[in-house]
mmCIF file of C-alpha atoms in Angstrom:
data_model
loop_
_atom_site.group_PDB
_atom_site.id
_atom_site.type_symbol
_atom_site.label_atom_id
_atom_site.label_comp_id
_atom_site.label_asym_id
_atom_site.label_seq_id
_atom_site.Cartn_x
_atom_site.Cartn_y
_atom_site.Cartn_z
ATOM 1 C CA MET A 5 -29.829 17.032 73.501
ATOM 2 C CA THR A 6 -30.137 20.798 73.090
ATOM 3 C CA SER A 7 -33.537 21.930 71.872
ATOM 4 C CA LYS A 8 -33.682 23.784 68.596
ATOM 5 C CA THR A 9 -34.117 27.550 68.701
ATOM 6 C CA TYR A 10 -36.640 28.648 66.089
ATOM 7 C CA ARG A 11 -35.868 31.939 64.347
ATOM 8 C CA LEU A 12 -38.954 33.909 63.350
ATOM 9 C CA GLY A 13 -39.110 37.207 61.495
ATOM 10 C CA VAL A 14 -41.114 40.196 62.715
ATOM 11 C CA LEU A 15 -42.370 42.623 60.047
ATOM 12 C CA GLU A 16 -44.594 45.192 61.753
ATOM 13 C CA GLY A 17 -45.880 46.881 58.601
ATOM 14 C CA ASP A 18 -48.104 49.958 58.583
ATOM 15 C CA GLY A 19 -51.209 51.373 60.269
ATOM 16 C CA ILE A 20 -52.151 49.201 63.230
ATOM 17 C CA GLY A 21 -49.308 46.776 62.417
ATOM 18 C CA PRO A 22 -46.879 48.276 64.979
ATOM 19 C CA GLU A 23 -49.575 47.675 67.625
ATOM 20 C CA ILE A 24 -50.943 44.224 66.763
ATOM 21 C CA VAL A 25 -47.691 42.551 65.709
ATOM 22 C CA PRO A 26 -45.854 43.291 68.998
ATOM 23 C CA SER A 27 -49.000 42.123 70.819
ATOM 24 C CA SER A 28 -48.859 38.849 68.891
ATOM 25 C CA VAL A 29 -45.153 38.401 69.531
ATOM 26 C CA GLU A 30 -45.599 39.030 73.257
ATOM 27 C CA ILE A 31 -48.353 36.437 73.485
ATOM 28 C CA ALA A 32 -46.453 33.913 71.355
ATOM 29 C CA GLY A 33 -43.411 34.463 73.560
ATOM 30 C CA ALA A 34 -45.446 33.692 76.686
ATOM 31 C CA ALA A 35 -46.913 30.581 75.060
ATOM 32 C CA ALA A 36 -43.496 29.413 73.850
ATOM 33 C CA GLU A 37 -42.069 29.828 77.346
ATOM 34 C CA ALA A 38 -44.973 27.849 78.791
ATOM 35 C CA ALA A 39 -44.378 25.064 76.262
ATOM 36 C CA GLY A 40 -40.600 25.037 76.667
ATOM 37 C CA VAL A 41 -39.849 26.294 73.154
ATOM 38 C CA SER A 42 -36.961 28.640 72.395
ATOM 39 C CA VAL A 43 -37.712 31.416 69.886
ATOM 40 C CA ASP A 44 -35.353 34.047 68.495
ATOM 41 C CA TRP A 45 -37.362 36.993 67.134
ATOM 42 C CA VAL A 46 -35.734 38.887 64.252
ATOM 43 C CA THR A 47 -37.199 42.329 63.488
ATOM 44 C CA LEU A 48 -36.826 43.443 59.877
ATOM 45 C CA PRO A 49 -37.747 46.613 57.945
ATOM 46 C CA LEU A 50 -40.899 46.645 55.798
ATOM 47 C CA GLY A 51 -43.546 49.128 54.739
ATOM 48 C CA SER A 52 -43.637 52.915 54.897
ATOM 49 C CA SER A 53 -40.860 53.096 57.471
ATOM 50 C CA ALA A 54 -38.650 51.037 55.140
ATOM 51 C CA ILE A 55 -39.345 53.496 52.324
ATOM 52 C CA GLU A 56 -37.919 56.229 54.545
ATOM 53 C CA THR A 57 -34.840 54.242 55.589
ATOM 54 C CA HIS A 58 -34.185 52.038 52.544
ATOM 55 C CA GLY A 59 -36.028 53.704 49.679
ATOM 56 C CA THR A 60 -38.333 50.723 49.161
ATOM 57 C CA PRO A 61 -41.127 49.049 51.170
ATOM 58 C CA VAL A 62 -39.493 45.605 50.853
ATOM 59 C CA PRO A 63 -35.698 45.953 51.066
ATOM 60 C CA GLU A 64 -33.523 43.246 49.538
ATOM 61 C CA GLU A 65 -31.904 42.711 52.924
ATOM 62 C CA THR A 66 -35.335 41.841 54.339
ATOM 63 C CA LYS A 67 -35.960 39.190 51.677
ATOM 64 C CA GLU A 68 -32.456 37.784 52.137
ATOM 65 C CA ALA A 69 -32.909 37.578 55.907
ATOM 66 C CA LEU A 70 -36.337 35.942 55.620
ATOM 67 C CA ALA A 71 -34.876 33.195 53.430
ATOM 68 C CA GLY A 72 -32.770 32.085 56.403
ATOM 69 C CA LEU A 73 -35.589 32.054 58.971
ATOM 70 C CA ASP A 74 -38.088 29.362 59.961
ATOM 71 C CA GLY A 75 -41.069 31.619 59.242
ATOM 72 C CA TRP A 76 -42.294 35.129 59.938
ATOM 73 C CA TYR A 77 -45.080 37.425 61.097
ATOM 74 C CA LEU A 78 -46.206 39.996 58.526
ATOM 75 C CA GLY A 79 -48.185 42.996 59.739
ATOM 76 C CA PRO A 80 -50.736 44.747 57.506
ATOM 77 C CA HIS A 81 -49.539 47.304 54.976
ATOM 78 C CA ASP A 82 -50.979 50.586 53.724
ATOM 79 C CA SER A 83 -49.606 50.560 50.181
ATOM 80 C CA VAL A 84 -52.385 52.907 49.037
ATOM 81 C CA GLY A 85 -50.766 55.575 51.177
ATOM 82 C CA TYR A 86 -47.252 55.033 49.792
ATOM 83 C CA PRO A 87 -45.699 57.685 47.539
ATOM 84 C CA GLU A 88 -45.166 56.827 43.886
ATOM 85 C CA PRO A 89 -43.688 54.733 42.383
ATOM 86 C CA HIS A 90 -44.242 52.433 45.374
ATOM 87 C CA LYS A 91 -48.001 53.009 45.449
ATOM 88 C CA SER A 92 -48.435 51.537 41.959
ATOM 89 C CA ALA A 93 -45.971 48.679 42.470
ATOM 90 C CA LEU A 94 -46.770 45.216 43.843
ATOM 91 C CA ASN A 95 -47.570 45.633 47.541
ATOM 92 C CA PRO A 96 -45.335 44.151 50.293
ATOM 93 C CA SER A 97 -47.560 41.147 50.921
ATOM 94 C CA GLY A 98 -47.780 40.340 47.218
ATOM 95 C CA THR A 99 -44.050 40.858 46.816
ATOM 96 C CA LEU A 100 -43.247 38.333 49.531
ATOM 97 C CA ARG A 101 -45.861 35.832 48.352
ATOM 98 C CA LYS A 102 -44.475 35.990 44.825
ATOM 99 C CA HIS A 103 -40.804 35.942 45.855
ATOM 100 C CA PHE A 104 -41.224 32.905 48.127
ATOM 101 C CA GLN A 105 -43.972 31.219 46.028
ATOM 102 C CA LEU A 106 -46.419 31.089 48.930
ATOM 103 C CA PHE A 107 -49.145 29.392 46.940
ATOM 104 C CA ALA A 108 -51.605 28.413 49.685
ATOM 105 C CA ASN A 109 -53.500 31.033 51.666
ATOM 106 C CA ILE A 110 -55.181 29.231 54.562
ATOM 107 C CA ARG A 111 -57.901 31.218 56.360
ATOM 108 C CA PRO A 112 -59.890 29.669 59.239
ATOM 109 C CA ALA A 113 -63.150 31.112 60.531
ATOM 110 C CA LYS A 114 -64.090 29.859 63.990
ATOM 111 C CA SER A 115 -66.730 31.372 66.262
ATOM 112 C CA PHE A 116 -65.614 32.564 69.665
ATOM 113 C CA PRO A 117 -67.757 32.233 72.798
ATOM 114 C CA GLY A 118 -68.366 35.786 73.966
ATOM 115 C CA ALA A 119 -67.818 37.370 70.560
ATOM 116 C CA LYS A 120 -70.555 38.800 68.326
ATOM 117 C CA ALA A 121 -70.688 35.867 65.919
ATOM 118 C CA VAL A 122 -73.512 35.591 63.385
ATOM 119 C CA CYS A 123 -73.036 31.823 63.534
ATOM 120 C CA ASP A 124 -72.134 30.645 67.030
ATOM 121 C CA ASN A 125 -70.761 27.270 65.965
ATOM 122 C CA ALA A 126 -68.865 27.955 62.734
ATOM 123 C CA ASP A 127 -65.562 26.123 62.412
ATOM 124 C CA LEU A 128 -64.325 26.109 58.841
ATOM 125 C CA VAL A 129 -61.161 26.766 56.845
ATOM 126 C CA ILE A 130 -60.907 28.405 53.431
ATOM 127 C CA VAL A 131 -57.924 27.320 51.342
ATOM 128 C CA ARG A 132 -57.313 29.953 48.684
ATOM 129 C CA GLU A 133 -55.016 29.456 45.709
ATOM 130 C CA ASN A 134 -52.620 32.359 45.982
ATOM 131 C CA THR A 135 -50.587 32.695 42.788
ATOM 132 C CA GLU A 136 -52.976 33.122 39.863
ATOM 133 C CA GLY A 137 -56.722 33.400 39.135
ATOM 134 C CA PHE A 138 -58.284 36.816 38.582
ATOM 135 C CA TYR A 139 -55.788 38.852 40.589
ATOM 136 C CA ALA A 140 -53.705 40.956 38.237
ATOM 137 C CA ASP A 141 -50.603 41.094 40.414
ATOM 138 C CA ARG A 142 -50.157 37.312 40.533
ATOM 139 C CA ASN A 143 -50.791 35.808 37.128
ATOM 140 C CA THR A 144 -48.022 36.965 34.798
ATOM 141 C CA PHE A 145 -44.261 36.474 34.698
ATOM 142 C CA ALA A 146 -43.690 40.170 33.954
ATOM 143 C CA GLY A 147 -46.021 43.124 34.304
ATOM 144 C CA THR A 148 -49.567 42.570 35.494
ATOM 145 C CA GLY A 149 -52.590 40.744 34.171
ATOM 146 C CA GLU A 150 -54.615 43.846 33.468
ATOM 147 C CA PHE A 151 -54.166 46.519 30.838
ATOM 148 C CA MET A 152 -56.000 49.229 28.886
ATOM 149 C CA PRO A 153 -55.771 49.111 25.096
ATOM 150 C CA THR A 154 -57.726 52.384 25.004
ATOM 151 C CA PRO A 155 -58.542 54.973 27.690
ATOM 152 C CA ASP A 156 -62.092 53.603 27.801
ATOM 153 C CA THR A 157 -61.383 49.861 27.821
ATOM 154 C CA ALA A 158 -59.835 47.825 30.631
ATOM 155 C CA ILE A 159 -59.028 44.115 30.303
ATOM 156 C CA MET A 160 -58.186 41.604 33.039
ATOM 157 C CA LEU A 161 -56.661 38.166 32.560
ATOM 158 C CA GLY A 162 -57.779 35.245 34.680
ATOM 159 C CA ILE A 163 -55.364 32.324 34.632
ATOM 160 C CA ILE A 164 -55.942 28.850 36.049
ATOM 161 C CA THR A 165 -53.330 26.098 35.635
ATOM 162 C CA ARG A 166 -53.458 22.411 36.424
ATOM 163 C CA GLU A 167 -50.183 22.544 38.370
ATOM 164 C CA ALA A 168 -51.204 25.374 40.696
ATOM 165 C CA THR A 169 -54.675 23.934 41.234
ATOM 166 C CA GLU A 170 -53.406 20.461 42.032
ATOM 167 C CA ARG A 171 -50.866 21.607 44.608
ATOM 168 C CA VAL A 172 -53.391 23.778 46.476
ATOM 169 C CA ALA A 173 -56.014 21.027 46.250
ATOM 170 C CA ARG A 174 -53.642 18.597 47.962
ATOM 171 C CA VAL A 175 -53.051 21.097 50.762
ATOM 172 C CA ALA A 176 -56.826 21.409 51.180
ATOM 173 C CA PHE A 177 -57.458 17.665 51.132
ATOM 174 C CA ASP A 178 -54.646 17.001 53.617
ATOM 175 C CA LEU A 179 -56.174 19.626 55.894
ATOM 176 C CA ALA A 180 -59.659 18.118 55.525
ATOM 177 C CA ARG A 181 -58.251 14.685 56.343
ATOM 178 C CA SER A 182 -56.839 16.088 59.603
ATOM 179 C CA ARG A 183 -60.173 17.722 60.493
ATOM 180 C CA ARG A 184 -63.731 16.480 59.848
ATOM 181 C CA LYS A 185 -63.022 14.918 56.446
ATOM 182 C CA LYS A 186 -65.320 17.199 54.442
ATOM 183 C CA LEU A 187 -64.228 19.361 51.517
ATOM 184 C CA THR A 188 -66.166 21.815 49.363
ATOM 185 C CA ILE A 189 -64.923 23.024 45.966
ATOM 186 C CA VAL A 190 -66.110 26.539 45.051
ATOM 187 C CA HIS A 191 -66.105 27.633 41.406
ATOM 188 C CA LYS A 192 -68.243 29.268 38.701
ATOM 189 C CA ALA A 193 -68.001 26.510 36.104
ATOM 190 C CA ASN A 194 -71.494 27.143 34.769
ATOM 191 C CA VAL A 195 -70.246 30.446 33.270
ATOM 192 C CA LEU A 196 -66.439 30.406 33.476
ATOM 193 C CA LYS A 197 -66.391 26.937 32.005
ATOM 194 C CA LEU A 198 -62.756 26.710 30.919
ATOM 195 C CA THR A 199 -61.036 28.486 33.813
ATOM 196 C CA THR A 200 -62.950 27.661 36.973
ATOM 197 C CA GLY A 201 -64.160 24.548 35.178
ATOM 198 C CA LEU A 202 -60.545 23.381 35.067
ATOM 199 C CA PHE A 203 -60.172 24.278 38.758
ATOM 200 C CA ARG A 204 -63.189 22.142 39.684
ATOM 201 C CA THR A 205 -62.096 19.247 37.468
ATOM 202 C CA VAL A 206 -58.552 19.099 38.844
ATOM 203 C CA CYS A 207 -59.832 19.236 42.438
ATOM 204 C CA GLN A 208 -62.209 16.360 41.659
ATOM 205 C CA GLU A 209 -59.337 14.374 40.176
ATOM 206 C CA VAL A 210 -57.239 14.941 43.308
ATOM 207 C CA ALA A 211 -60.216 13.781 45.384
ATOM 208 C CA LYS A 212 -59.706 10.253 44.040
ATOM 209 C CA ASP A 213 -56.542 10.037 46.159
ATOM 210 C CA TYR A 214 -58.580 10.908 49.274
ATOM 211 C CA PRO A 215 -61.471 8.422 49.335
ATOM 212 C CA ASP A 216 -61.981 9.070 53.062
ATOM 213 C CA VAL A 217 -62.874 12.742 52.436
ATOM 214 C CA ALA A 218 -66.469 13.615 51.460
ATOM 215 C CA VAL A 219 -66.508 16.125 48.585
ATOM 216 C CA ASP A 220 -69.144 18.491 47.238
ATOM 217 C CA ASP A 221 -69.038 21.665 45.137
ATOM 218 C CA PHE A 222 -70.969 24.921 44.773
ATOM 219 C CA HIS A 223 -71.004 27.956 42.521
ATOM 220 C CA ILE A 224 -69.493 31.030 44.189
ATOM 221 C CA ASP A 225 -72.784 32.951 44.269
ATOM 222 C CA ALA A 226 -74.636 30.056 45.898
ATOM 223 C CA MET A 227 -71.782 29.572 48.349
ATOM 224 C CA THR A 228 -72.200 33.066 49.789
ATOM 225 C CA VAL A 229 -75.787 32.187 50.658
ATOM 226 C CA HIS A 230 -74.808 28.837 52.163
ATOM 227 C CA LEU A 231 -72.174 30.476 54.363
ATOM 228 C CA VAL A 232 -74.664 33.002 55.715
ATOM 229 C CA ARG A 233 -77.397 30.416 56.299
ATOM 230 C CA ARG A 234 -75.408 27.390 57.484
ATOM 231 C CA ALA A 235 -71.740 28.123 58.009
ATOM 232 C CA GLN A 236 -71.600 25.381 60.642
ATOM 233 C CA ASP A 237 -72.092 22.716 57.958
ATOM 234 C CA PHE A 238 -68.777 23.417 56.216
ATOM 235 C CA ASP A 239 -65.329 22.125 57.075
ATOM 236 C CA VAL A 240 -62.662 22.900 54.415
ATOM 237 C CA ILE A 241 -63.413 25.045 51.367
ATOM 238 C CA VAL A 242 -60.971 25.215 48.438
ATOM 239 C CA THR A 243 -61.253 27.844 45.736
ATOM 240 C CA GLU A 244 -59.387 30.177 43.407
ATOM 241 C CA ASN A 245 -57.813 33.456 44.395
ATOM 242 C CA MET A 246 -60.551 36.092 44.094
ATOM 243 C CA PHE A 247 -63.364 33.834 45.268
ATOM 244 C CA GLY A 248 -61.262 32.840 48.274
ATOM 245 C CA ASP A 249 -60.580 36.451 49.174
ATOM 246 C CA ILE A 250 -64.279 37.323 49.114
ATOM 247 C CA LEU A 251 -65.448 34.205 50.948
ATOM 248 C CA SER A 252 -62.846 34.504 53.692
ATOM 249 C CA ASP A 253 -63.880 38.092 54.474
ATOM 250 C CA LEU A 254 -67.506 36.963 54.620
ATOM 251 C CA ALA A 255 -66.629 33.985 56.809
ATOM 252 C CA GLY A 256 -64.589 36.227 59.108
ATOM 253 C CA GLU A 257 -67.586 38.473 59.743
ATOM 254 C CA ILE A 258 -69.924 35.500 60.203
ATOM 255 C CA SER A 259 -67.664 34.046 62.872
ATOM 256 C CA GLY A 260 -67.381 37.330 64.781
ATOM 257 C CA SER A 261 -65.283 39.996 63.073
ATOM 258 C CA LEU A 262 -62.528 40.387 60.509
ATOM 259 C CA GLY A 263 -60.512 41.269 63.588
ATOM 260 C CA THR A 264 -60.602 37.576 64.517
ATOM 261 C CA ALA A 265 -59.807 36.218 61.031
ATOM 262 C CA PRO A 266 -56.278 34.751 60.890
ATOM 263 C CA SER A 267 -54.360 33.281 57.978
ATOM 264 C CA ILE A 268 -51.042 31.926 56.841
ATOM 265 C CA ASN A 269 -49.506 31.965 53.390
ATOM 266 C CA SER A 270 -47.348 28.932 52.723
ATOM 267 C CA SER A 271 -45.312 26.986 50.218
ATOM 268 C CA ALA A 272 -44.034 23.476 50.774
ATOM 269 C CA THR A 273 -41.106 24.863 52.795
ATOM 270 C CA THR A 274 -41.957 28.370 54.034
ATOM 271 C CA ALA A 275 -44.831 30.051 55.857
ATOM 272 C CA MET A 276 -45.874 33.611 56.688
ATOM 273 C CA ALA A 277 -48.427 34.544 59.352
ATOM 274 C CA GLN A 278 -50.671 37.365 58.133
ATOM 275 C CA ALA A 279 -54.032 38.581 59.453
ATOM 276 C CA SER A 280 -56.814 38.677 56.870
ATOM 277 C CA HIS A 281 -57.694 42.323 57.557
ATOM 278 C CA GLY A 282 -56.012 45.527 56.396
ATOM 279 C CA SER A 283 -53.955 48.217 58.118
ATOM 280 C CA ALA A 284 -56.928 50.275 59.405
ATOM 281 C CA PRO A 285 -55.107 53.643 59.238
ATOM 282 C CA ASP A 286 -58.200 55.385 60.672
ATOM 283 C CA ILE A 287 -57.571 53.807 64.096
ATOM 284 C CA ALA A 288 -53.779 53.479 63.944
ATOM 285 C CA GLY A 289 -51.970 54.693 67.037
ATOM 286 C CA GLN A 290 -55.119 54.766 69.177
ATOM 287 C CA ASN A 291 -54.496 51.481 71.025
ATOM 288 C CA VAL A 292 -57.966 50.188 70.107
ATOM 289 C CA ALA A 293 -57.146 47.670 67.343
ATOM 290 C CA ASN A 294 -58.187 44.058 67.778
ATOM 291 C CA PRO A 295 -55.008 41.913 67.678
ATOM 292 C CA VAL A 296 -56.819 38.544 67.670
ATOM 293 C CA ALA A 297 -56.435 37.860 63.950
ATOM 294 C CA MET A 298 -52.698 38.503 64.100
ATOM 295 C CA ILE A 299 -52.329 36.513 67.315
ATOM 296 C CA LEU A 300 -54.139 33.511 65.843
ATOM 297 C CA SER A 301 -52.188 33.822 62.591
ATOM 298 C CA GLY A 302 -49.116 33.301 64.749
ATOM 299 C CA ALA A 303 -50.729 30.215 66.273
ATOM 300 C CA MET A 304 -51.296 28.869 62.768
ATOM 301 C CA LEU A 305 -47.631 29.467 61.975
ATOM 302 C CA PHE A 306 -46.538 27.458 65.014
ATOM 303 C CA GLU A 307 -48.907 24.641 64.030
ATOM 304 C CA TRP A 308 -47.483 24.661 60.488
ATOM 305 C CA LEU A 309 -43.929 24.610 61.886
ATOM 306 C CA ALA A 310 -44.841 21.691 64.136
ATOM 307 C CA ALA A 311 -45.752 19.615 61.086
ATOM 308 C CA GLN A 312 -42.639 20.739 59.201
ATOM 309 C CA HIS A 313 -40.210 19.951 62.002
ATOM 310 C CA GLY A 314 -42.029 17.077 63.680
ATOM 311 C CA ASP A 315 -41.891 19.017 66.956
ATOM 312 C CA GLU A 316 -44.974 18.531 69.119
ATOM 313 C CA LYS A 317 -43.905 21.351 71.416
ATOM 314 C CA LEU A 318 -44.617 23.778 68.587
ATOM 315 C CA ALA A 319 -48.138 22.383 68.288
ATOM 316 C CA THR A 320 -48.475 22.952 72.023
ATOM 317 C CA VAL A 321 -47.498 26.608 71.542
ATOM 318 C CA ALA A 322 -50.317 26.961 69.001
ATOM 319 C CA LYS A 323 -52.843 25.387 71.371
ATOM 320 C CA VAL A 324 -51.694 27.579 74.274
ATOM 321 C CA ILE A 325 -52.132 30.728 72.175
ATOM 322 C CA GLU A 326 -55.587 29.686 70.967
ATOM 323 C CA ARG A 327 -56.740 28.744 74.453
ATOM 324 C CA GLY A 328 -55.401 31.961 75.943
ATOM 325 C CA VAL A 329 -57.337 34.056 73.422
ATOM 326 C CA ALA A 330 -60.534 32.048 73.864
ATOM 327 C CA ASP A 331 -60.276 32.199 77.662
ATOM 328 C CA ALA A 332 -59.726 35.958 77.671
ATOM 329 C CA ILE A 333 -62.731 36.601 75.414
ATOM 330 C CA ALA A 334 -64.956 34.145 77.287
ATOM 331 C CA ALA A 335 -64.033 35.889 80.541
ATOM 332 C CA GLY A 336 -65.356 39.157 79.141
ATOM 333 C CA THR A 337 -62.220 40.911 77.892
ATOM 334 C CA SER A 338 -62.423 41.974 74.257
ATOM 335 C CA THR A 339 -61.890 44.973 72.021
ATOM 336 C CA ARG A 340 -64.744 47.197 70.908
ATOM 337 C CA ASP A 341 -65.338 45.454 67.563
ATOM 338 C CA LEU A 342 -66.261 42.348 69.571
ATOM 339 C CA GLY A 343 -68.567 44.302 71.873
ATOM 340 C CA GLY A 344 -66.010 44.955 74.608
ATOM 341 C CA SER A 345 -64.064 48.009 75.737
ATOM 342 C CA ALA A 346 -60.510 46.696 76.182
ATOM 343 C CA SER A 347 -57.597 48.429 74.500
ATOM 344 C CA THR A 348 -55.064 46.498 72.442
ATOM 345 C CA THR A 349 -52.603 46.426 75.328
ATOM 346 C CA GLU A 350 -55.293 45.505 77.868
ATOM 347 C CA PHE A 351 -56.443 42.590 75.737
ATOM 348 C CA THR A 352 -52.847 41.475 75.232
ATOM 349 C CA ALA A 353 -52.247 41.525 78.986
ATOM 350 C CA ALA A 354 -55.430 39.516 79.563
ATOM 351 C CA VAL A 355 -54.296 36.805 77.148
ATOM 352 C CA VAL A 356 -50.813 36.661 78.683
ATOM 353 C CA LYS A 357 -52.432 36.365 82.110
ATOM 354 C CA ALA A 358 -54.749 33.600 80.864
ATOM 355 C CA ILE A 359 -51.744 31.700 79.530
ATOM 356 C CA GLY A 360 -49.918 32.037 82.833
ATOM 357 C CA THR A 361 -52.975 31.153 84.917
ATOM 358 C CA GLY A 362 -53.920 28.201 82.774
ATOM 359 C CA GLN A 363 -50.385 26.769 82.620
ATOM 360 C CA ASN A 364 -51.532 25.201 79.374
#
């Protein structure tokens, strides 16, 4: 039987994207070869370069092509630097999340030996609801969820629905079941009683279907303290959009650096690998960016694809990537944000070498 060839999109994006995305693809390619997996990489226009060539940061042809692929890598974007009207429009990441209904943003934070982690033994995952909450670009059918009735008054809508909460809660509980069987619900139900109160209630209702998973809950303000003091005690954290964004950045720094913080955005049928950090235009083109977050986002994508397709070789690719990164850092090769001096390309080469040497 001929093995399936997986077709994955490559969207380099802006800033450091054209450096870290090719690094990630090179490493994933080496891992796929080691695991005996065939991958066809499809490069597509997106970001500032697409504005120049197509008049828009997310061309229709890109969205149409992505719909036919198994998944894709999305590099960071610098929408703040786009010319109008693109600067004020929904950014590329938000556009793709909304178009493909990528409702679950999954962001792990795991300490690396050899990295400058605040907590040396953190190993947690934040599951962030991605389509509503207090983010104005994701909670209305048309327009945005913020407006100004007068020049001196700004209003923001925060929307929580049972349907969206339940589907992300099930993703979180399934993930907890596959890990250490612990789940923490984060909310602010003591003040935002109706909105985040509904989020907490629905998650607790879903918990009844997962009696093997231990569940607790904390207010968002208390949770920031708990993460700083005892990040190692948490396994899977589920929360609404804005809280998840804030907590995942905090968790990324606790576990070493935002440069090591990966994520995927997924629906029931589609997934997008996307690092948690931004485009870092101040260091773009200098070959100093840390590609770890993007590399590990790719590993998450392969793990997600393994579950979707029932293909254990894809799970092997994910493990090979993760081990290659960990081995390279443990051996003393890292970028400057992790306390090392390696360039992006030098770190990439070290990981590729670790994969080849390890024959994972």
